Coordinates of C-alpha atoms in Angstrom, one line a residue:
M1 CA 0.0 0.0 0.0
T2 CA 2.8 2.4 0.8
D3 CA 6.4 2.5 -0.4
A4 CA 8.0 3.9 2.8
T5 CA 6.9 4.8 6.3
T6 CA 8.8 6.8 8.9
Q7 CA 7.6 8.3 12.2
D8 CA 6.8 11.6 10.5
Q9 CA 6.2 10.6 6.8
I10 CA 4.2 8.1 4.8
T11 CA 5.1 7.8 1.1
G12 CA 3.0 6.0 -1.5
P13 CA 4.1 4.4 -4.7
F14 CA 4.5 6.3 -8.0
R15 CA 1.3 6.2 -10.0
A16 CA 0.5 7.3 -13.6
P17 CA -2.9 9.0 -13.6
H18 CA -4.9 8.9 -16.8
N19 CA -6.3 12.0 -18.5
G20 CA -9.7 10.7 -19.5
F21 CA -10.9 14.0 -21.0
Q22 CA -8.3 14.4 -23.8
A23 CA -11.0 14.5 -26.5
A24 CA -13.1 17.2 -24.8
P25 CA -13.2 20.2 -27.2
G26 CA -12.3 23.6 -25.8
S27 CA -11.0 22.0 -22.6
I28 CA -7.8 22.4 -20.6
H29 CA -7.6 18.6 -20.8
N30 CA -7.2 18.7 -24.6
D31 CA -3.6 18.8 -25.8
E32 CA -4.1 21.5 -28.4
V33 CA -6.0 23.8 -26.1
A34 CA -3.6 23.4 -23.2
S35 CA -0.5 23.8 -25.3
K36 CA -1.8 27.2 -26.7
L37 CA -2.1 28.4 -23.1
G38 CA 1.4 27.4 -22.2
F39 CA 0.9 24.0 -20.6
K40 CA 2.9 21.0 -21.7
G41 CA -0.2 19.1 -22.8
G42 CA -3.8 18.3 -21.8
T43 CA -3.9 18.3 -18.0
V44 CA -5.0 15.5 -15.7
P45 CA -7.9 16.9 -13.6
G46 CA -6.6 17.9 -10.1
S47 CA -9.4 15.9 -8.5
V48 CA -7.9 12.7 -9.9
H49 CA -4.8 13.3 -7.6
M50 CA -7.0 13.2 -4.5
D51 CA -7.6 9.5 -4.9
Q52 CA -3.9 8.7 -4.7
F53 CA -3.8 9.9 -1.0
V54 CA -6.8 7.8 0.1
P55 CA -5.0 4.5 1.0
I56 CA -2.6 6.4 3.3
L57 CA -5.5 8.3 4.9
L58 CA -7.3 5.0 5.6
E59 CA -4.1 3.9 7.3
L60 CA -4.3 6.9 9.6
Y61 CA -8.0 7.3 10.1
G62 CA -9.7 4.0 9.0
E63 CA -12.9 3.8 6.9
A64 CA -14.6 6.3 9.1
W65 CA -12.8 8.9 7.1
F66 CA -15.4 8.4 4.4
E67 CA -18.0 9.4 6.9
T68 CA -16.5 12.5 8.6
G69 CA -13.0 13.1 7.1
D70 CA -11.8 15.7 4.7
I71 CA -9.1 16.3 2.1
S72 CA -8.0 19.7 0.9
L73 CA -5.5 20.4 -2.0
H74 CA -4.1 23.4 -3.7
F75 CA -2.5 22.7 -7.1
A76 CA 0.9 24.2 -7.9
Q77 CA 1.6 22.5 -11.2
A78 CA -0.6 20.6 -13.7
T79 CA 0.4 17.1 -14.9
V80 CA -0.3 15.4 -18.2
D81 CA -1.5 11.9 -19.1
K82 CA 0.5 9.1 -17.5
E83 CA 2.9 11.5 -15.9
E84 CA 4.1 9.6 -12.8
V85 CA 3.5 11.3 -9.4
Q86 CA 3.9 10.2 -5.8
A87 CA 1.8 11.0 -2.7
M88 CA 3.4 11.9 0.6
V89 CA 1.6 12.4 3.9
H90 CA 3.0 13.9 7.1
P91 CA 0.7 12.9 10.0
G92 CA -0.1 15.5 12.7
P93 CA -2.3 15.7 15.8
Q94 CA -4.9 18.0 14.2
R95 CA -4.4 17.3 10.6
A96 CA -2.0 15.6 8.2
R97 CA 0.0 17.6 5.7
L98 CA -0.1 16.3 2.1
Q99 CA 2.3 16.7 -0.8
M100 CA 2.6 15.3 -4.2
F101 CA 5.7 15.3 -6.5
N102 CA 6.5 14.2 -10.0
R103 CA 9.6 12.2 -11.0
A104 CA 11.6 15.4 -11.5
G105 CA 10.9 16.4 -7.8
Q106 CA 8.5 19.2 -8.8
Q107 CA 5.6 19.8 -6.4
V108 CA 2.3 19.1 -8.0
C109 CA 0.1 19.9 -5.0
V110 CA 0.1 20.6 -1.3
G111 CA -2.7 20.1 1.2
T112 CA -4.2 18.8 4.4
A113 CA -6.5 16.0 5.5
S114 CA -8.2 15.3 8.8
A115 CA -10.5 12.8 10.4
K116 CA -13.2 15.4 11.4
A117 CA -14.6 17.9 8.9
P118 CA -14.9 20.8 8.7
D119 CA -11.3 21.7 9.5
T120 CA -11.1 25.5 9.8
G121 CA -7.3 25.2 9.3
S122 CA -7.5 23.2 6.1
E123 CA -5.3 24.1 3.2
V124 CA -8.0 25.6 1.0
L125 CA -9.9 27.4 3.6
R126 CA -6.7 29.0 5.0
R127 CA -5.6 30.1 1.5
M128 CA -9.0 31.4 0.6
S129 CA -9.1 33.5 3.8
E130 CA -5.7 35.0 3.0
Q131 CA -6.7 36.1 -0.6
T132 CA -7.4 39.7 -1.4
P133 CA -10.8 40.1 -3.1
A134 CA -10.6 41.2 -6.7
D135 CA -11.4 44.8 -7.6
P136 CA -14.6 44.4 -9.6
A137 CA -13.2 46.7 -12.2
A138 CA -10.4 44.2 -12.8
L139 CA -12.7 41.4 -13.7
R140 CA -14.0 40.5 -17.2
I141 CA -14.8 36.8 -17.3
Y142 CA -16.3 36.8 -13.8
A143 CA -17.5 40.4 -13.8
D144 CA -21.1 39.5 -13.2
L145 CA -20.5 37.0 -10.4
K146 CA -21.1 38.3 -6.9
V147 CA -19.9 37.0 -3.5
G148 CA -23.0 35.6 -1.6
D149 CA -24.8 34.5 -4.8
T150 CA -26.5 31.2 -4.2
T151 CA -28.2 28.5 -6.3
G152 CA -30.2 25.6 -5.1
D153 CA -32.2 22.4 -5.9
I154 CA -29.6 21.1 -8.3
P155 CA -30.1 17.3 -9.0
M156 CA -26.9 15.3 -8.7
K157 CA -26.2 11.6 -9.2
V158 CA -23.3 9.4 -10.2
S159 CA -24.7 6.2 -11.7
R160 CA -23.3 2.9 -10.7
E161 CA -22.6 2.0 -14.3
S162 CA -20.5 5.1 -15.0
Y163 CA -18.8 4.7 -11.6
D164 CA -17.8 1.1 -12.3
A165 CA -16.5 2.2 -15.7
S166 CA -14.3 4.9 -14.2
L167 CA -12.9 2.5 -11.6
E168 CA -11.1 0.8 -14.4
R169 CA -8.9 3.9 -14.7
I170 CA -8.6 5.0 -11.1
T171 CA -5.1 5.2 -9.6
E172 CA -6.1 3.5 -6.3
R173 CA -8.9 1.0 -6.6
L174 CA -10.3 0.1 -3.2
A175 CA -12.6 -2.7 -2.2
I176 CA -15.0 -0.2 -0.6
Y177 CA -15.6 1.4 -4.0
D178 CA -16.5 -1.9 -5.7
E179 CA -18.4 -3.6 -2.9
K180 CA -20.3 -0.7 -1.4
G181 CA -20.4 1.9 -4.1
V182 CA -18.7 4.5 -1.9
L183 CA -17.5 7.4 -4.0
S184 CA -13.8 8.2 -4.0
P185 CA -13.0 11.9 -3.3
A186 CA -12.5 12.6 -7.1
H187 CA -16.0 11.3 -7.7
V188 CA -17.5 13.4 -4.9
V189 CA -15.9 16.3 -6.8
R190 CA -17.5 15.0 -10.0
L191 CA -20.9 14.9 -8.2
A192 CA -20.5 18.4 -6.9
H193 CA -19.1 19.7 -10.3
M194 CA -22.6 19.0 -11.8
S195 CA -23.4 22.4 -10.2
R196 CA -20.9 24.3 -12.4
P197 CA -23.4 25.4 -15.2
F198 CA -25.6 26.9 -12.4
V199 CA -23.0 28.6 -10.1
L200 CA -21.0 30.0 -13.0
A201 CA -23.9 30.7 -15.3
K202 CA -23.1 34.4 -15.3
S203 CA -19.5 34.0 -16.4
K204 CA -18.7 35.3 -19.8
A205 CA -17.8 32.5 -22.2
P206 CA -15.8 31.4 -24.1
Y207 CA -12.9 30.8 -21.7
V208 CA -10.9 27.8 -20.4
G209 CA -11.1 26.9 -16.8
L210 CA -9.2 24.5 -14.5
F211 CA -9.2 23.5 -10.9
G212 CA -6.9 25.6 -8.8
A213 CA -7.9 24.1 -5.4
L214 CA -10.4 21.5 -4.2
E215 CA -11.6 20.5 -0.8
V216 CA -13.9 17.5 0.0
R217 CA -15.6 17.4 3.4
H218 CA -17.5 14.3 4.4
L219 CA -20.1 15.4 7.0
A220 CA -22.4 12.4 7.2
G221 CA -21.0 10.1 4.6
P222 CA -20.2 8.0 2.9
V223 CA -21.4 9.5 -0.4
L224 CA -22.6 6.7 -2.7
A225 CA -23.1 5.9 -6.3
D226 CA -26.6 5.5 -7.6
R227 CA -28.0 7.8 -4.9
D228 CA -30.0 10.9 -5.7
Y229 CA -28.6 14.1 -4.1
V230 CA -29.5 17.7 -4.2
G231 CA -26.9 20.5 -4.4
R232 CA -26.8 24.1 -3.2
T233 CA -24.0 26.5 -4.0
T234 CA -22.6 29.7 -2.4
M235 CA -20.1 32.0 -4.0
R236 CA -17.4 32.6 -1.3
K237 CA -14.8 34.8 -2.9
I238 CA -13.6 36.1 -6.3
T239 CA -9.9 36.9 -6.8
E240 CA -7.5 37.5 -9.7
S241 CA -3.9 37.2 -10.7
P242 CA -1.9 38.3 -13.8
R243 CA -3.0 35.1 -15.6
T244 CA -6.3 34.1 -14.1
E245 CA -9.7 35.2 -12.6
N246 CA -10.6 32.9 -9.7
A247 CA -14.0 31.9 -8.4
W248 CA -14.1 30.3 -4.9
Y249 CA -17.4 28.6 -4.1
D250 CA -19.0 25.9 -1.9
V251 CA -21.3 23.1 -3.0
D252 CA -23.4 21.6 -0.2
I253 CA -24.7 18.1 -1.0
A254 CA -27.9 16.7 0.6
D255 CA -29.6 13.4 0.3
A256 CA -32.6 13.9 -1.9
A257 CA -34.9 11.6 0.1
S258 CA -34.1 12.7 3.6
G259 CA -32.7 16.2 3.1
K260 CA -29.7 15.3 5.3
H261 CA -26.6 17.3 4.6
V262 CA -24.0 14.6 3.7
A263 CA -21.0 16.4 2.2
S264 CA -19.6 19.7 1.0
V265 CA -17.0 20.6 -1.7
T266 CA -15.1 23.9 -2.1
F267 CA -13.9 24.7 -5.6
M268 CA -11.4 27.3 -6.8
I269 CA -11.9 27.6 -10.6
R270 CA -9.2 29.4 -12.4
A271 CA -10.4 31.1 -15.6
M272 CA -7.4 31.6 -17.9
K273 CA -7.3 35.2 -19.1
A274 CA -5.4 34.2 -22.3
S275 CA -8.3 32.0 -23.3
S276 CA -10.9 34.8 -23.3
P277 CA -11.5 37.3 -26.1
L278 CA -12.3 39.8 -23.3
W279 CA -8.6 39.8 -22.5
G280 CA -7.5 40.0 -26.1

């Protein structure tokens, strides 16, 4: 399960995540699109990297992590199809510190995980709190988005058939996924990402977006395939950098039958300025 374990570090094996969205037109996962924006090729979704940490997190916290645990990642560098990466976890009393590196030793992402969500000191929540809000006059793609905007009653479901098909490509295939239909963190993100057309409906297309940060919080999990859920979104912050406009928002996920709040996901979506005609 792990390559090396010391008192303060657990290292997993190198894995080669698959970019399953290479054929998507106009997407950052497409080689042609990504290359024009300065990337070395179509990018592997950052959510895919979450799954590589899970075996180590189960060593630390047990399967109860799927019920109440969290994982929070900020992405420093995109990877391409089959690029080998290695997960590294540094256990701690309140939270574990997470890192991932490629074969060249370049850091792909940094983050945190804990047994009890929400963690107010998580990687993504800490970074979001430290960000300076964008001057509205500096925004073009996200100019019409407003902090505090909400959407609701968004139907969400990952079918068992599509989940089983994706498990053929997952970096870490666990028995709990096959036997119980528990969604991996990447697939909880996939579930929550069904809200994107609603929460970013006022953004000004065309543009190319990619994950800058992701946090999955299990609140009353596990989250399951073939289960009907309902999503509600809240825009938390809008920031910008020389290359991107960034939308930070939460997606709260409730069981459709009971109304019970089961999970929450925080997204930071980077809109590439160079991909938008509004930025020339």
